[in-house]
mmCIF file of C-alpha atoms and ligand atoms in Angstrom:
data_model
loop_
_atom_site.group_PDB
_atom_site.id
_atom_site.type_symbol
_atom_site.label_atom_id
_atom_site.label_comp_id
_atom_site.label_asym_id
_atom_site.label_seq_id
_atom_site.Cartn_x
_atom_site.Cartn_y
_atom_site.Cartn_z
ATOM 1 C CA MET A 1 5.423 82.460 11.123
ATOM 2 C CA GLY A 2 7.585 79.530 12.200
ATOM 3 C CA GLU A 3 10.148 77.659 10.109
ATOM 4 C CA GLU A 4 9.640 78.029 6.382
ATOM 5 C CA THR A 5 10.638 75.062 4.302
ATOM 6 C CA TRP A 6 10.034 76.440 0.811
ATOM 7 C CA SER A 7 12.995 77.569 -1.274
ATOM 8 C CA ILE A 8 12.690 79.376 -4.606
ATOM 9 C CA ASP A 9 13.853 76.193 -6.397
ATOM 10 C CA ASP A 10 11.279 74.028 -4.551
ATOM 11 C CA ILE A 11 8.478 76.329 -5.604
ATOM 12 C CA LEU A 12 9.577 76.621 -9.226
ATOM 13 C CA ALA A 13 9.881 72.821 -9.395
ATOM 14 C CA THR A 14 6.347 72.408 -8.003
ATOM 15 C CA LEU A 15 5.035 74.930 -10.528
ATOM 16 C CA ARG A 16 6.746 73.118 -13.390
ATOM 17 C CA THR A 17 5.404 69.742 -12.267
ATOM 18 C CA SER A 18 1.872 71.136 -12.207
ATOM 19 C CA GLY A 19 2.291 72.311 -15.791
ATOM 20 C CA GLY A 20 2.416 76.007 -14.943
ATOM 21 C CA ARG A 21 4.479 78.273 -17.150
ATOM 22 C CA ILE A 22 7.320 80.057 -15.327
ATOM 23 C CA THR A 23 7.031 83.677 -16.422
ATOM 24 C CA ALA A 24 9.367 86.465 -15.319
ATOM 25 C CA THR A 25 6.520 87.811 -13.168
ATOM 26 C CA LYS A 26 5.934 84.462 -11.493
ATOM 27 C CA ARG A 27 9.627 84.020 -10.803
ATOM 28 C CA ALA A 28 9.857 87.515 -9.256
ATOM 29 C CA LEU A 29 6.713 86.870 -7.199
ATOM 30 C CA VAL A 30 8.127 83.614 -5.833
ATOM 31 C CA GLN A 31 11.356 85.402 -4.973
ATOM 32 C CA ALA A 32 9.462 88.206 -3.192
ATOM 33 C CA LEU A 33 7.447 85.666 -1.178
ATOM 34 C CA VAL A 34 10.536 83.716 -0.127
ATOM 35 C CA GLU A 35 12.477 86.864 0.792
ATOM 36 C CA THR A 36 9.615 88.532 2.652
ATOM 37 C CA ARG A 37 9.209 86.560 5.829
ATOM 38 C CA GLU A 38 6.132 88.527 6.718
ATOM 39 C CA HIS A 39 2.450 88.890 5.963
ATOM 40 C CA VAL A 40 2.297 91.022 2.823
ATOM 41 C CA THR A 41 -0.556 92.463 0.803
ATOM 42 C CA ALA A 42 -0.899 91.781 -2.930
ATOM 43 C CA GLU A 43 -0.210 95.484 -3.430
ATOM 44 C CA ALA A 44 3.147 95.276 -1.627
ATOM 45 C CA LEU A 45 3.998 92.100 -3.557
ATOM 46 C CA THR A 46 3.169 93.849 -6.838
ATOM 47 C CA ALA A 47 5.563 96.680 -5.953
ATOM 48 C CA ALA A 48 8.307 94.172 -5.079
ATOM 49 C CA VAL A 49 7.741 92.196 -8.285
ATOM 50 C CA GLN A 50 7.775 95.324 -10.462
ATOM 51 C CA ILE A 51 11.398 95.988 -9.444
ATOM 52 C CA HIS A 52 12.377 92.875 -11.435
ATOM 53 C CA ALA A 53 9.445 92.622 -13.840
ATOM 54 C CA PRO A 54 8.144 96.155 -14.540
ATOM 55 C CA GLU A 55 5.438 94.800 -16.869
ATOM 56 C CA ALA A 56 3.728 92.874 -14.028
ATOM 57 C CA SER A 57 0.161 94.090 -13.448
ATOM 58 C CA PRO A 58 -1.810 93.724 -10.197
ATOM 59 C CA SER A 59 -4.289 91.392 -11.920
ATOM 60 C CA THR A 60 -1.452 89.096 -13.024
ATOM 61 C CA ILE A 61 -0.123 89.060 -9.467
ATOM 62 C CA TYR A 62 -3.593 88.079 -8.163
ATOM 63 C CA ARG A 63 -3.860 85.290 -10.755
ATOM 64 C CA ASN A 64 -0.406 83.990 -9.867
ATOM 65 C CA LEU A 65 -1.157 84.148 -6.130
ATOM 66 C CA GLU A 66 -4.322 82.146 -6.772
ATOM 67 C CA GLU A 67 -2.345 79.516 -8.659
ATOM 68 C CA LEU A 68 0.207 79.316 -5.816
ATOM 69 C CA GLU A 69 -2.629 78.949 -3.285
ATOM 70 C CA GLN A 70 -4.224 76.145 -5.271
ATOM 71 C CA LEU A 71 -0.889 74.317 -5.202
ATOM 72 C CA GLY A 72 -0.691 74.748 -1.417
ATOM 73 C CA ILE A 73 2.409 76.958 -1.625
ATOM 74 C CA VAL A 74 0.791 80.170 -0.420
ATOM 75 C CA VAL A 75 -1.951 80.961 2.107
ATOM 76 C CA HIS A 76 -3.775 84.203 2.820
ATOM 77 C CA ALA A 77 -5.415 85.643 5.901
ATOM 78 C CA HIS A 78 -7.558 88.655 6.751
ATOM 79 C CA LEU A 79 -6.282 90.844 9.540
ATOM 80 C CA GLY A 80 -9.059 93.276 10.336
ATOM 81 C CA ARG A 81 -10.381 95.619 7.664
ATOM 82 C CA ALA A 82 -7.074 95.859 5.804
ATOM 83 C CA ALA A 83 -6.448 93.999 2.535
ATOM 84 C CA ALA A 84 -5.783 90.265 2.677
ATOM 85 C CA VAL A 85 -2.187 89.306 3.444
ATOM 86 C CA TYR A 86 -0.220 86.478 1.860
ATOM 87 C CA HIS A 87 2.657 84.304 2.944
ATOM 88 C CA LEU A 88 4.225 80.963 2.161
ATOM 89 C CA ALA A 89 2.358 78.008 3.586
ATOM 90 C CA GLY A 90 4.093 76.720 6.691
ATOM 91 C CA PRO A 91 3.140 75.438 10.098
ATOM 92 C CA VAL A 92 -0.464 76.536 10.713
ATOM 93 C CA HIS A 93 -0.712 79.482 13.083
ATOM 94 C CA GLY A 94 -3.419 81.782 14.353
ATOM 95 C CA HIS A 95 -3.549 85.561 14.392
ATOM 96 C CA LEU A 96 -4.526 87.893 17.208
ATOM 97 C CA LEU A 97 -5.277 91.441 16.097
ATOM 98 C CA CYS A 98 -5.475 94.481 18.371
ATOM 99 C CA SER A 99 -8.486 96.544 17.324
ATOM 100 C CA ARG A 100 -6.951 99.717 18.835
ATOM 101 C CA CYS A 101 -3.391 99.854 17.468
ATOM 102 C CA GLY A 102 -3.606 97.183 14.765
ATOM 103 C CA VAL A 103 -0.693 95.087 16.054
ATOM 104 C CA THR A 104 -0.855 91.429 14.982
ATOM 105 C CA LEU A 105 0.448 88.527 17.038
ATOM 106 C CA GLU A 106 1.107 85.108 15.582
ATOM 107 C CA VAL A 107 0.198 82.333 17.975
ATOM 108 C CA PRO A 108 0.624 78.564 17.692
ATOM 109 C CA SER A 109 -2.469 76.881 16.294
ATOM 110 C CA THR A 110 -2.374 74.351 19.176
ATOM 111 C CA LEU A 111 -3.811 77.158 21.292
ATOM 112 C CA PHE A 112 -7.102 76.690 19.439
ATOM 113 C CA GLU A 113 -7.265 72.882 19.726
ATOM 114 C CA PRO A 114 -9.838 72.828 22.566
ATOM 115 C CA LEU A 115 -12.077 75.218 20.601
ATOM 116 C CA VAL A 116 -11.569 73.325 17.337
ATOM 117 C CA HIS A 117 -12.510 70.016 18.995
ATOM 118 C CA ALA A 118 -15.537 71.427 20.822
ATOM 119 C CA VAL A 119 -16.900 73.129 17.689
ATOM 120 C CA ARG A 120 -16.409 69.959 15.670
ATOM 121 C CA ARG A 121 -18.082 67.802 18.318
ATOM 122 C CA ASP A 122 -21.017 70.095 19.081
ATOM 123 C CA PHE A 123 -21.621 71.733 15.695
ATOM 124 C CA ASP A 124 -20.054 69.328 13.176
ATOM 125 C CA PHE A 125 -18.025 72.248 11.831
ATOM 126 C CA ASP A 126 -14.307 72.551 11.050
ATOM 127 C CA VAL A 127 -12.747 75.815 12.214
ATOM 128 C CA ASP A 128 -10.107 77.392 9.969
ATOM 129 C CA ARG A 129 -7.498 78.551 12.464
ATOM 130 C CA HIS A 130 -5.494 80.704 10.109
ATOM 131 C CA HIS A 131 -7.856 82.517 7.758
ATOM 132 C CA LEU A 132 -9.349 85.118 10.101
ATOM 133 C CA ALA A 133 -7.743 86.973 12.981
ATOM 134 C CA ILE A 134 -9.223 86.977 16.478
ATOM 135 C CA SER A 135 -9.692 90.602 17.419
ATOM 136 C CA GLY A 136 -9.266 92.106 20.866
ATOM 137 C CA VAL A 137 -7.100 94.578 22.767
ATOM 138 C CA CYS A 138 -3.349 94.127 23.264
ATOM 139 C CA GLY A 139 -1.551 94.603 26.591
ATOM 140 C CA SER A 140 -0.037 98.009 25.820
ATOM 141 C CA CYS A 141 -3.372 99.465 24.658
ATOM 142 C CA ARG A 142 -5.061 98.107 27.781
ATOM 143 C CA ASP A 143 -2.315 99.565 29.993
ATOM 144 C CA ALA A 144 -2.462 102.928 28.212
ATOM 145 C CA GLU A 145 -6.177 103.014 28.874
ATOM 146 C CA LEU A 146 -5.780 102.137 32.556
ATOM 147 C CA HIS A 147 -3.263 104.951 33.068
ATOM 148 C CA SER A 148 -5.083 107.707 31.184
HETATM 149 ZN ZN1 LIG B 1 -9.946 84.857 2.395
HETATM 150 ZN ZN1 LIG B 2 -0.324 84.196 9.010
HETATM 151 ZN ZN1 LIG B 3 -2.925 97.539 20.774
#
């Protein structure tokens, strides 16, 4: 995911500045996002939050995630058919997803620059490099197939 720059204090300060109320649930959600340096589903975040704030409901978590996305603190992506995954906004990256074993690779977004420029030039369309994963077959699945 690259270097994260958000700390819990940064995020709480941004929330306060935007006029958002800092609830126990929101605080626990921010903590879970900062501590989890991975792509996590809202369901997994809810479970992590409920350790500190047992009253937190999934719908509250979704609302809070939405608020954090609107403030540019959190982004989500779709990796295949599984539920959307969330993480702190950081350097933009792309996702490659193996359709056989489900492994996800994070790749630098610069990889997509030629595509992004060509699509913009020829179709007047801006590609979102992070939101959807590019699906294909990873090296180990390809090798396993070759040797079976
Ligand atoms: Zn989406
Ligand atoms: Zn990602
Ligand atoms: Zn694979």
